[in-house]
Short mmCIF file of C-alpha atoms and ligand atoms in Angstrom, two decimals:
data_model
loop_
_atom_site.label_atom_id
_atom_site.label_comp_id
_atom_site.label_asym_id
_atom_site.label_seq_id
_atom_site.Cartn_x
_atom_site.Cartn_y
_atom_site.Cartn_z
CA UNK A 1 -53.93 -68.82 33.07
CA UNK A 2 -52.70 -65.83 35.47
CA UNK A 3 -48.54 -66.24 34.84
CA UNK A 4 -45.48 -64.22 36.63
CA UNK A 5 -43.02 -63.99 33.63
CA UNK A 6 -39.36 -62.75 34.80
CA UNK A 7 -36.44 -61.91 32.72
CA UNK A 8 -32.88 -62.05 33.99
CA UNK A 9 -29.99 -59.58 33.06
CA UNK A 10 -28.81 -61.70 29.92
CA UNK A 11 -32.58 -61.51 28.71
CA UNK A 12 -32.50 -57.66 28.37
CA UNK A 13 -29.05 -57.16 27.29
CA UNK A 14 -29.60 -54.59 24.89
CA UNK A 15 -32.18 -53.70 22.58
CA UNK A 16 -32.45 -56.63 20.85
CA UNK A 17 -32.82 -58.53 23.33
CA UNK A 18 -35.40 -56.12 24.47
CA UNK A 19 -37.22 -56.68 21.77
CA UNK A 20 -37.62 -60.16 21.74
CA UNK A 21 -38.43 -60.27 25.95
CA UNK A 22 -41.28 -57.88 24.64
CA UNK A 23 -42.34 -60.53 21.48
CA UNK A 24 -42.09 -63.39 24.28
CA UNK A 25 -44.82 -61.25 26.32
CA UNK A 26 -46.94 -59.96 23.79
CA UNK A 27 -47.26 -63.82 22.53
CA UNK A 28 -48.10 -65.13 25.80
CA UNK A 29 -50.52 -62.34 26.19
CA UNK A 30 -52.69 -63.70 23.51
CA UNK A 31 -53.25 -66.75 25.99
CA UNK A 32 -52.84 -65.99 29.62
CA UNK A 33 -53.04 -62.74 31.90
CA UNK A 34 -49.24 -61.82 32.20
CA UNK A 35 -47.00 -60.07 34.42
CA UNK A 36 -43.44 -59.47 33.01
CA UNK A 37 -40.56 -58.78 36.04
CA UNK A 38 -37.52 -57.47 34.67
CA UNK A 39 -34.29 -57.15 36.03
CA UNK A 40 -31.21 -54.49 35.54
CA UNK A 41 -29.92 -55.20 32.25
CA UNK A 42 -27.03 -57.53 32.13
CA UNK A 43 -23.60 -56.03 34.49
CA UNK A 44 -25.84 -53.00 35.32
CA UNK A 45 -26.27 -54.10 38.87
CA UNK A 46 -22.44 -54.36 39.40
CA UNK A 47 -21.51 -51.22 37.73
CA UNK A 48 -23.92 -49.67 39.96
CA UNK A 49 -22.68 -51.00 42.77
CA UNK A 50 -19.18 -50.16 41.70
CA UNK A 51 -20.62 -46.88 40.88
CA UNK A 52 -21.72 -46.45 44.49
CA UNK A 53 -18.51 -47.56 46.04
CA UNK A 54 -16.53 -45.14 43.76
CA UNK A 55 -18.62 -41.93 44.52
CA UNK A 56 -18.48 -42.81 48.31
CA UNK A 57 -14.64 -42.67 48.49
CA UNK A 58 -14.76 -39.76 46.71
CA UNK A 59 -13.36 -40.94 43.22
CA UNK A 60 -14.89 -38.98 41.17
CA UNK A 61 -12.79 -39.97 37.58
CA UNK A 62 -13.88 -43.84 38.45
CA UNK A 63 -17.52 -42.54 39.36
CA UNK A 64 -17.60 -40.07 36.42
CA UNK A 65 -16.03 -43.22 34.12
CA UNK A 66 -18.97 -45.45 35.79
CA UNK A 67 -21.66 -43.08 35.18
CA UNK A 68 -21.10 -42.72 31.48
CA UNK A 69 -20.85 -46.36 31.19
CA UNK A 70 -23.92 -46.98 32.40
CA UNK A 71 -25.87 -44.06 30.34
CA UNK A 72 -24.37 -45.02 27.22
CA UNK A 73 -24.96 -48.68 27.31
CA UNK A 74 -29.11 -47.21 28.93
CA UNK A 75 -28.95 -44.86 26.01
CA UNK A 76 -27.85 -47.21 23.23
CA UNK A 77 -30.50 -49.47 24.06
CA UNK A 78 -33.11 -46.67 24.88
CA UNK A 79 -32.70 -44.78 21.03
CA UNK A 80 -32.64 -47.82 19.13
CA UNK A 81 -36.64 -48.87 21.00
CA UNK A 82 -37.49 -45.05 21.01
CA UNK A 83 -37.58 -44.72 24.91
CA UNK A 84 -34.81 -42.02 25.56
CA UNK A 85 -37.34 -39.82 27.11
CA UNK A 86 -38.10 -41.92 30.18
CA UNK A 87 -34.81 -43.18 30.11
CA UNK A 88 -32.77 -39.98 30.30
CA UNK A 89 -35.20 -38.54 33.10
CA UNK A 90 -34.17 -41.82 35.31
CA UNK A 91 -30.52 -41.17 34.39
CA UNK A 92 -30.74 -37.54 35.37
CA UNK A 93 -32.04 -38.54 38.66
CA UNK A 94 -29.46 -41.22 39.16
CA UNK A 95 -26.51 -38.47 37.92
CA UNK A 96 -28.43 -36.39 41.14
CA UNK A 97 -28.29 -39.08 43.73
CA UNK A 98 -24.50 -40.08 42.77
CA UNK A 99 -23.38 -36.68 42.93
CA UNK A 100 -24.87 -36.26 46.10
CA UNK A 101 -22.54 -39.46 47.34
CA UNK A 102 -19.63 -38.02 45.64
CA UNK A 103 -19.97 -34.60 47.70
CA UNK A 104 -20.62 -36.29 50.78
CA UNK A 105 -18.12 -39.26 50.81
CA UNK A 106 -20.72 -41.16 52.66
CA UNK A 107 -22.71 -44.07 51.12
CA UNK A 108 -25.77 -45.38 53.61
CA UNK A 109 -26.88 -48.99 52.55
CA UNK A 110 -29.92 -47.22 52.11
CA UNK A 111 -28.15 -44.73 49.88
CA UNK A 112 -27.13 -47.66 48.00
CA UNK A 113 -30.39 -49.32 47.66
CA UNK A 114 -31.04 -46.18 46.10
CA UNK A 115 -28.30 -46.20 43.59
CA UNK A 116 -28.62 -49.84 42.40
CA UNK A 117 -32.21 -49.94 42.25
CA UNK A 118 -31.83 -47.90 38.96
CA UNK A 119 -30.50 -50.96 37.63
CA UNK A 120 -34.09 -52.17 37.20
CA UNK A 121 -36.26 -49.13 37.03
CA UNK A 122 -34.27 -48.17 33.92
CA UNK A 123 -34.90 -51.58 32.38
CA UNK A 124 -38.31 -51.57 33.29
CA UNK A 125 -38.97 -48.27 31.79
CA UNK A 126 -37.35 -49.59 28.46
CA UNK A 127 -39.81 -52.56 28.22
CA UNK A 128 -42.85 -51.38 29.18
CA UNK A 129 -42.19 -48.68 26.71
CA UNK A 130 -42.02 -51.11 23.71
CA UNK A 131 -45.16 -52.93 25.30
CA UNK A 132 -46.77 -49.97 25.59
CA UNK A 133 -47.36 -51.02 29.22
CA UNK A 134 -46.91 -48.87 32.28
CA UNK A 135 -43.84 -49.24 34.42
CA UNK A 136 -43.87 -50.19 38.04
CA UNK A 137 -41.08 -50.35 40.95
CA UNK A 138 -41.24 -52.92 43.41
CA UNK A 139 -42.79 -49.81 45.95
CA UNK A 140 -46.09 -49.37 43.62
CA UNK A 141 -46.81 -53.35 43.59
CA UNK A 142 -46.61 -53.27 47.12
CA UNK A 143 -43.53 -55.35 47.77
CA UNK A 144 -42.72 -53.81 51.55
CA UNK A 145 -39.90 -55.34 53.44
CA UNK A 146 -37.66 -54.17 56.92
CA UNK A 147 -34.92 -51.90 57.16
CA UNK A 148 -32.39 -54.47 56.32
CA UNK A 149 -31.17 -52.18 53.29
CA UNK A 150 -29.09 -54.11 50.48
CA UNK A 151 -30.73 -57.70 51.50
CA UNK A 152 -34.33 -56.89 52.94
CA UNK A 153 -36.58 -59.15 53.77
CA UNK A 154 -40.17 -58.51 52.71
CA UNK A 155 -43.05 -58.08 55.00
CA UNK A 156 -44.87 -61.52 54.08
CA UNK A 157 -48.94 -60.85 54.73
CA UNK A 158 -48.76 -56.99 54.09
CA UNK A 159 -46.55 -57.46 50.92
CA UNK A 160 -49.19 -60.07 49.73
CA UNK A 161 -52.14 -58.29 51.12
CA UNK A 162 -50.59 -55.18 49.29
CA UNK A 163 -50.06 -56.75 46.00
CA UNK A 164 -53.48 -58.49 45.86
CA UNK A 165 -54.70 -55.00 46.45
CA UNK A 166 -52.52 -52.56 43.71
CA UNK A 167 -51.70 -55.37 41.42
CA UNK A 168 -54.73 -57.29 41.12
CA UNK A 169 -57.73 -54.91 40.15
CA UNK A 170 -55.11 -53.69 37.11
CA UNK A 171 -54.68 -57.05 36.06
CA UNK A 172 -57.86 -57.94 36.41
CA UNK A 173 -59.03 -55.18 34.22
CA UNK A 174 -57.09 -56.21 31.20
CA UNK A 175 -54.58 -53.18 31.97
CA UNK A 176 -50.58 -54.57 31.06
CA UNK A 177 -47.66 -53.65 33.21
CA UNK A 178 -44.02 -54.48 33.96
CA UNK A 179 -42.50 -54.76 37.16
CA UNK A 180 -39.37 -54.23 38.22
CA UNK A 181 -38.00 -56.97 40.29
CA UNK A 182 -35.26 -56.21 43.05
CA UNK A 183 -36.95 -53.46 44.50
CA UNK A 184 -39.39 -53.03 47.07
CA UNK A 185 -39.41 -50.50 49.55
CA UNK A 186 -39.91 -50.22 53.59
CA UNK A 187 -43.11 -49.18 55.76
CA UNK A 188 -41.97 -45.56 55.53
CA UNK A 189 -41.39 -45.73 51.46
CA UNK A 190 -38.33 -45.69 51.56
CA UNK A 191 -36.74 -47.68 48.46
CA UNK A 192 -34.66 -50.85 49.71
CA UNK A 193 -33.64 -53.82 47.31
CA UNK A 194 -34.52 -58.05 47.85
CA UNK A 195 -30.62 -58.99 47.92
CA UNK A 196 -28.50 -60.16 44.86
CA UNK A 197 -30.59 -62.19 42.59
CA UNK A 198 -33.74 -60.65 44.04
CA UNK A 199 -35.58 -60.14 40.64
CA UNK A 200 -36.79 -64.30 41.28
CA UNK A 201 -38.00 -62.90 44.50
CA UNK A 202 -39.99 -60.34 43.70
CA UNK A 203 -41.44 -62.89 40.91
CA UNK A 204 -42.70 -65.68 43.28
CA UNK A 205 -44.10 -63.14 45.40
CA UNK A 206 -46.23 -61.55 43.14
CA UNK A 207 -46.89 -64.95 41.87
CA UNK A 208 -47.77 -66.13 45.22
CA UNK A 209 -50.01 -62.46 45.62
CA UNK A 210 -52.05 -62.74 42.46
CA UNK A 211 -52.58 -66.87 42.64
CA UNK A 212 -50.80 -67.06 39.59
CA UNK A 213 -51.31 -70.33 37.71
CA UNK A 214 -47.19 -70.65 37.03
CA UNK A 215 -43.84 -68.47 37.86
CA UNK A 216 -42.06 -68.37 34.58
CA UNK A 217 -38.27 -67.69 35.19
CA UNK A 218 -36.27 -67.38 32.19
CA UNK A 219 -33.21 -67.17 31.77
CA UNK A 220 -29.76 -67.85 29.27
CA UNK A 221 -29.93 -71.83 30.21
CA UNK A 222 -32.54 -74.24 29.15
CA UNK A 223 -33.50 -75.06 33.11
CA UNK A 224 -32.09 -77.26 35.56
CA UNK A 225 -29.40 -80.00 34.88
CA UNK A 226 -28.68 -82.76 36.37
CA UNK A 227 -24.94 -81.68 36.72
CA UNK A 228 -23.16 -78.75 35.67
CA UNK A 229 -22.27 -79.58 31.88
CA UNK A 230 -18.65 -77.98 32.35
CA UNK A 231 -17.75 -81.33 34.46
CA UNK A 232 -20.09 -83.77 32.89
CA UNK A 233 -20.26 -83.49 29.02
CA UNK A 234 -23.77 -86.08 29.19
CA UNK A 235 -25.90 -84.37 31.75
CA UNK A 236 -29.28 -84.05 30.84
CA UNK A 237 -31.71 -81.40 31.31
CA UNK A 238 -34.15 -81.90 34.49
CA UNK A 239 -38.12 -81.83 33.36
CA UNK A 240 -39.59 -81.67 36.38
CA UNK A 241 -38.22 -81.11 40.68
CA UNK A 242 -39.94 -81.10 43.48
CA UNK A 243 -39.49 -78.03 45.56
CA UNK A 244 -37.67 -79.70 47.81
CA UNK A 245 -35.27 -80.65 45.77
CA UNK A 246 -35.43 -77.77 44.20
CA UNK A 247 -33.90 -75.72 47.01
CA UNK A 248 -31.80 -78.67 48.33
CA UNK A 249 -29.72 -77.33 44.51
CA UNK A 250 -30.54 -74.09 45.54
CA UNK A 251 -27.02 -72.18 46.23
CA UNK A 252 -25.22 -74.17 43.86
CA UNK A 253 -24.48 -72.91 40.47
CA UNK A 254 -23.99 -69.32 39.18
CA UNK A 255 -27.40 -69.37 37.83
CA UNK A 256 -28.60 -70.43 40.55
CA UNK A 257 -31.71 -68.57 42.06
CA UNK A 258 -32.34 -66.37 44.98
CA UNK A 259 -32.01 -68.43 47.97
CA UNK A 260 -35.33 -67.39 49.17
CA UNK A 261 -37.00 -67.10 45.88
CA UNK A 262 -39.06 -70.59 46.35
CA UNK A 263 -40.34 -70.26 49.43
CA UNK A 264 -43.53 -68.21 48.74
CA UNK A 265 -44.32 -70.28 45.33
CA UNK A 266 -43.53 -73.31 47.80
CA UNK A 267 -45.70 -72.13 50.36
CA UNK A 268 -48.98 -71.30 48.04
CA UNK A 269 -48.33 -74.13 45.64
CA UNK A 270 -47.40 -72.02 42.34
CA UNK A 271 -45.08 -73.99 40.19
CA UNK A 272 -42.33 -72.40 38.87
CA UNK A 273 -41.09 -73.25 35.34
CA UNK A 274 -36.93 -72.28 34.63
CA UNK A 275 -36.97 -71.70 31.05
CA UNK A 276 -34.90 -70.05 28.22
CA UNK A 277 -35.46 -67.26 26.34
CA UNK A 278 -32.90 -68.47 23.81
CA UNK A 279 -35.52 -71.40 23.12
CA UNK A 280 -38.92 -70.42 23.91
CA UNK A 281 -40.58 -73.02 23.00
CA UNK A 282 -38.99 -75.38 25.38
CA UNK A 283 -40.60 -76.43 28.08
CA UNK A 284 -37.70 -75.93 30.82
CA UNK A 285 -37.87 -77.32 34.35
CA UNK A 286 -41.06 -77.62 36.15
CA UNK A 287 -40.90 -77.11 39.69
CA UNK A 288 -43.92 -78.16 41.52
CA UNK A 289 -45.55 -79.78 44.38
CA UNK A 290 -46.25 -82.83 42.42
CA UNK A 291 -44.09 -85.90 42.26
CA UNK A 292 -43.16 -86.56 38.70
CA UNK A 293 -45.17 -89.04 36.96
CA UNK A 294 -44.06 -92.47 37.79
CA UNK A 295 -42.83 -91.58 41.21
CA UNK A 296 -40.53 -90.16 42.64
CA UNK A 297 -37.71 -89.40 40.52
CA UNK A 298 -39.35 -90.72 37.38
CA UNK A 299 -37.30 -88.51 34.62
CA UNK A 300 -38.63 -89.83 30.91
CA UNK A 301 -39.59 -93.04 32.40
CA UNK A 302 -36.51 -93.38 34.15
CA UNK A 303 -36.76 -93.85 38.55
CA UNK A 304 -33.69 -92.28 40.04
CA UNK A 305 -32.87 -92.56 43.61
CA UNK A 306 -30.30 -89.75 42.64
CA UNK A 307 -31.76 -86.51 40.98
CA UNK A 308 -28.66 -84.13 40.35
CA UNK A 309 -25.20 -83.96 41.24
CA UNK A 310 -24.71 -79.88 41.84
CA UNK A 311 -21.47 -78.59 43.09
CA UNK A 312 -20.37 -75.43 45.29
CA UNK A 313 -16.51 -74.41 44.44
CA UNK A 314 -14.19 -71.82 46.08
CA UNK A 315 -14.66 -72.81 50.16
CA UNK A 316 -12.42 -73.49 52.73
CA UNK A 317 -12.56 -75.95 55.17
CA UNK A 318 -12.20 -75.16 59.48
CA UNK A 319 -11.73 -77.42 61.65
CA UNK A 320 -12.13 -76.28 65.63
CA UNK A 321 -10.20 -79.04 67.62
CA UNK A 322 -9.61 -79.47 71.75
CA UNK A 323 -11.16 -81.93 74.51
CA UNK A 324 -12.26 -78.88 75.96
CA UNK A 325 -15.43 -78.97 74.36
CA UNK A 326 -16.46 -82.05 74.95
CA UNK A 327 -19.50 -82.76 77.09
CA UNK A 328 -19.53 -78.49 77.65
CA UNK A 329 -22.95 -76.93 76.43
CA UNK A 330 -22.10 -73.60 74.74
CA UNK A 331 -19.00 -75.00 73.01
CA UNK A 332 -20.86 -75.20 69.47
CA UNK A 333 -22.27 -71.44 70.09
CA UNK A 334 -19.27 -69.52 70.91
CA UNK A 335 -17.99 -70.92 67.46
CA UNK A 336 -20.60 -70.01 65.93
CA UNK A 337 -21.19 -66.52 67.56
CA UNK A 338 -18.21 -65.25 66.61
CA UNK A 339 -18.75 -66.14 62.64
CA UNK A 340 -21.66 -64.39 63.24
CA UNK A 341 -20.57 -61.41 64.27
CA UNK A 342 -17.76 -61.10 61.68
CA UNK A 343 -21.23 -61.87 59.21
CA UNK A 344 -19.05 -65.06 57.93
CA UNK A 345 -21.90 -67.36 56.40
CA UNK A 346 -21.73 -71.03 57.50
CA UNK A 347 -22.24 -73.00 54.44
CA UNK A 348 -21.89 -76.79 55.98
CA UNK A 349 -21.35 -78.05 60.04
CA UNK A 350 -20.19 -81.39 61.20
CA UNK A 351 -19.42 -82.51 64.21
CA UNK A 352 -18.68 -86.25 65.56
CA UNK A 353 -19.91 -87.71 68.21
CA UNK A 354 -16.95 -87.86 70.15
CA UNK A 355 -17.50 -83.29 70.32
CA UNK A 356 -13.62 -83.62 70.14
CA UNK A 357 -13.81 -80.94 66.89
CA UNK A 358 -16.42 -79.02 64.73
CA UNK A 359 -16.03 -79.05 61.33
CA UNK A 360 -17.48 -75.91 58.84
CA UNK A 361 -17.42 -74.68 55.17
CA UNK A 362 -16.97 -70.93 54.52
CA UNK A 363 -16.37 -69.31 51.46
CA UNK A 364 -13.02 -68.91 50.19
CA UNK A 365 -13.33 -65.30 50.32
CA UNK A 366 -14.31 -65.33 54.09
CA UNK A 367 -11.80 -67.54 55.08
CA UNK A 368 -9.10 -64.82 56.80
CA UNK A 369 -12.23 -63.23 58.31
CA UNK A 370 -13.72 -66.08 59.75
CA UNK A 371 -9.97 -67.77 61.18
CA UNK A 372 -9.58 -64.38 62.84
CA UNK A 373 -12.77 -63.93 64.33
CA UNK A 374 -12.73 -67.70 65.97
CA UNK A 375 -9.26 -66.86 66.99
CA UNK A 376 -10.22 -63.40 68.60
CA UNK A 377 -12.61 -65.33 70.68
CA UNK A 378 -11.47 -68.93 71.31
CA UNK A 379 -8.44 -68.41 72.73
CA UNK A 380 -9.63 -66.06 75.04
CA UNK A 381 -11.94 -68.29 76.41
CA UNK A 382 -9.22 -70.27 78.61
CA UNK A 383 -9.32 -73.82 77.44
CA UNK A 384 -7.06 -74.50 74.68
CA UNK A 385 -8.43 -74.98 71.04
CA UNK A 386 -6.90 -75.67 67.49
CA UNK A 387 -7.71 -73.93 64.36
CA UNK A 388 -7.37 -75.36 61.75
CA UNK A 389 -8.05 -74.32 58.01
CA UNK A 390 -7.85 -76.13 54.35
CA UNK A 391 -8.16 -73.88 51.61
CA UNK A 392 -9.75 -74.60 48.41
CA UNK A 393 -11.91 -77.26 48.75
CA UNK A 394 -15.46 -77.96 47.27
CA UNK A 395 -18.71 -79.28 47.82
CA UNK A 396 -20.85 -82.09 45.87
CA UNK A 397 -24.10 -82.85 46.52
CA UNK A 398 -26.38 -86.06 45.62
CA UNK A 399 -29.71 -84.31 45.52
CA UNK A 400 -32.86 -86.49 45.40
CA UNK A 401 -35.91 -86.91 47.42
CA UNK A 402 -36.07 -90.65 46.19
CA UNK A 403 -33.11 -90.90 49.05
CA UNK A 404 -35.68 -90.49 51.49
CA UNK A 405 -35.89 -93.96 53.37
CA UNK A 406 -34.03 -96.08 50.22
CA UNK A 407 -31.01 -98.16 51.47
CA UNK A 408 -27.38 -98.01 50.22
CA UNK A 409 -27.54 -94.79 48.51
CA UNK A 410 -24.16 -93.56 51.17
CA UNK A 411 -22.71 -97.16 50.31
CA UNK A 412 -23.00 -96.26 46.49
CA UNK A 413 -22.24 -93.02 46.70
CA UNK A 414 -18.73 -93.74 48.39
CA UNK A 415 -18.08 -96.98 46.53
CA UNK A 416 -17.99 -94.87 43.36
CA UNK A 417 -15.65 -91.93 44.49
CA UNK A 418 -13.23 -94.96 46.29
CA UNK A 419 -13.51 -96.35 42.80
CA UNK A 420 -12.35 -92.72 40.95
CA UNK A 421 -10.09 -92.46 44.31
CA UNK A 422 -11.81 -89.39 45.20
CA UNK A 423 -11.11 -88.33 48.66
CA UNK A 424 -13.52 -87.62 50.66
CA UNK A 425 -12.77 -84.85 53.69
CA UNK A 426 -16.07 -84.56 55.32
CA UNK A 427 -19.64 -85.27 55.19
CA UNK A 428 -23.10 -83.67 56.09
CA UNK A 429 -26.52 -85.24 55.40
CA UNK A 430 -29.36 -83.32 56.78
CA UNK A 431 -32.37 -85.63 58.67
CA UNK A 432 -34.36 -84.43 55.87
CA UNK A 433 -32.30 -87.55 53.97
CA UNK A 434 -32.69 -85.86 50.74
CA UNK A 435 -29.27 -84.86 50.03
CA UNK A 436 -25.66 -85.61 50.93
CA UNK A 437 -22.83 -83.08 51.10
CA UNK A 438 -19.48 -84.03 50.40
CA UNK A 439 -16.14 -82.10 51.09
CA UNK A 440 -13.31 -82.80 49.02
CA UNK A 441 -10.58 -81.26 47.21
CA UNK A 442 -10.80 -78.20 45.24
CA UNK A 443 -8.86 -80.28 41.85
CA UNK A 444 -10.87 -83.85 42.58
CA UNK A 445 -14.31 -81.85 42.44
CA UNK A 446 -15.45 -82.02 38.88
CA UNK A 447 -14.13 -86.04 39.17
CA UNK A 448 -16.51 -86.66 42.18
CA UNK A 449 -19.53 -85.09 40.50
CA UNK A 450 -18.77 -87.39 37.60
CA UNK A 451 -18.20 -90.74 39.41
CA UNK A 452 -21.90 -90.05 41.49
CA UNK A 453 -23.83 -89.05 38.16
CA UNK A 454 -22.30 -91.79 36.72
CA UNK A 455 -23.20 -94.43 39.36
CA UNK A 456 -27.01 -93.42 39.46
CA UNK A 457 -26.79 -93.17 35.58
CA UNK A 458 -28.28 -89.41 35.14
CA UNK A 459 -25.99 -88.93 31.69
CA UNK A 460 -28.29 -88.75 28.51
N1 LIG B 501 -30.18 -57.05 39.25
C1 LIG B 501 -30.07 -57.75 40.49
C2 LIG B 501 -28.80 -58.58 40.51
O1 LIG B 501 -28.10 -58.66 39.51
C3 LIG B 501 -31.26 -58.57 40.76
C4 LIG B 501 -31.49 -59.68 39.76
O2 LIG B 501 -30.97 -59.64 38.66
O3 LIG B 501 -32.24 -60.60 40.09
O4 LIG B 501 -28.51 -59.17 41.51
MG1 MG B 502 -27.76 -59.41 37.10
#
């Protein structure tokens, strides 16, 4: 089997780490045709960033302070696996480009892409060493996105055509590499990076590229749960998702993955296994086309309407009020125009039928922007609206495709947080019917998600 293997920050924490990534390879090797994707070592890609921030306004004790963190935790790990040369020439050209920032006081995003990009070329450099493998950026597999520096989108067909055509004859030739995940570049070469969490990115589309048989994501947590185990001491590990489901859980949960990161194994049918490296041996999550056996939902013999409970913390709620909007076309985009322009990401709509008030989810930390923007603009525009806002709430979602078309799932769902006298602010369920959003209070959160995977029994 042809199969993407990518490694997450914790994975390559230091050398040790390192090591064992490269034993995980090397033993897979002896079965399949593999490609390793590494990302930045474990905080790199926020020191970098912080890095980049630092030189820009022209700190140069916090950049200076930055910079040697970052070479002495690249050059602890580089002497103890013997690959301080290639590490110490990327460091020198990283000490170049921040320097550069520092003098100028002026950070581009592309500047940045730049800077942070290290993050992954340096851990690259360190694994492919031990593997004896050669190293390659995101650029030289033939990742090529837009101009959107710091969260670019890739190029789809050229990117894949690309890949197929660097990637492919290598592989095919028994020749091993490692590539660095995050970073592509644009159509003039130009380095540019996939967005936080791009590393999964950059795995399902080289997965997608070279028809690999399976995307292997691994990671410090066994796969995909049915709940996060911080609120519900019995949930269970997921075997297998569909990728619908799948991305339904995408955003939620800190290890979640790149938003994005599915659609091209989606879209050419490559499963995509979430696995530890803690426990290699484990099987993980499979997420694939394919129903689980038994139907849908089947989990160890088990049907469940419900998959997984996952939960989104630290949003506010705000609520647009005024009879002026109702039965006016253009009412919904002027709210949501303005978010946009302030870049405030809409994380959940409703609106009743009555059009008396438009309901959204932001994230706590875009709150103030967001209330000012929609106040900049809707009270200029004559008729007389409310804004309202309610901090620190949260959202659960029931997740499961088995919804689809199966009767009283709402009626159970709402029974059961009634019964743990949960209550519930607002609601969104998509047409798609495979999940159901609920708003409530930031404190009752961790309650709700147990009373749901309680009620469609999903606890070991
Ligand atoms: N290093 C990048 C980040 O931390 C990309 C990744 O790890 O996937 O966001
Ligand atoms: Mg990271």
């Amino acid at each position: 089997m042809r199969i993407v293997m990518k490694f997450g920050g914790t994975s390559v924490a230091d050398a040790e780490r390192i090591r064992h990534v490269a034993a995980l390879v090397v033993s897979a090797t002896a079965e399949h045709n593999v490609v390793p994707v590494v990302s930045a070592m474990d905080q790199v890609t926020e020191m970098l960033l912080d890095l980049a921030d630092a030189a820009a306004s022209g700190n140069s004790m916090q950049a200076e302070a930055l910079l040697k963190a970052v070479r002495d935790k690249h050059l602890a790990a580089a002497y103890a696996l013997g690959a301080q040369q290639a590490v110490t020439a990327l460091l020198e050209r990283l000490e170049g480009l921040v320097r550069g920032v520092l003098a100028l006081e002026e950070l581009t995003p592309r500047a940045r892409d730049a800077i942070v990009a290290f993050g992954e070329r340096l851990s690259c450099a360190m694994l492919a060493h031990v593997l004896g493998a050669r190293a390659m950026d995101g650029r030289e597999a033939g990742i090529v996105t837009d101009d959107h520096f710091g969260e670019a989108d890739p190029l789809m067909d050229l990117s894949m055509y690309q890949v197929g055509q660097s990637l492919g004859p290598l592989l095919d030739a028994g020749e091993r590499v490692v590539v660095t995940g995050f970073v592509a570049a644009n159509q003039h070469g130009v380095t540019s990076t996939l967005g936080r969490g791009g590393s999964d990115y950059t795995a399902t589309i080289l997965g997608a590229a070279l028809r690999a048989d399976e995307i292997w994501i691994y990671s410090d947590v066994d796969g995909l749960m049915t709940a996060d185990p911080r609120s519900v001491p019995d949930a269970r590990l997921l075997a297998r998702l569909s990728f619908a489901e799948a991305v339904e859980m995408g955003k939620f949960g800190a290890k979640s993955m790149h938003p994005r990161a599915l659609e091209p194994a989606a879209a050419h049918g490559v499963p995509v296994r979430m696995r530890s490296t803690f426990k290699p041996e484990h099987p993980g999550t499979l997420i694939s086309d394919k129903q689980a056996e038994g139907g849908a939902g089947a989990e160890g013999g088990r049907v469940s309407i419900v998959r997984c409970v996952p939960m989104l913390k630290n949003l506010a709620m705000v609520n647009i009020g005024g009879a002026a909007m109702i039965g006016r076309p253009g009412s919904a985009s002027e709210v949501f125009a303005a978010l946009a322009g302030q870049r405030v990401n809409v994380h959940m709509i409703c609106q009743s039928v009555s059009e008396a008030g438009i309901s959204l989810v932001v994230g706590g930390g875009q709150l103030d922007r967001a209330k000012g923007a929609l106040e900049k603009t809707l009270r200029g525009v004559g008729s007389p609206r409310t804004i309202e806002v309610v901090p620190n709430v949260c959202v659960v979602a029931a997740v499961g495709s088995g919804m689809r078309g199966t009767r009283g799932v709402a009626a159970r769902i709402f029974t059961s947080l009634a019964r743990a006298g949960v209550n519930v602010i607002a609601i969104a369920q998509g047409s798609s019917e495979m999940s159901i959003s609920i708003v409530v209070e930031a404190s009752a959160g961790p309650l709700a998600v147990r009373a749901i995977h309680d009620e469609f029994s999903l606890g070991s």
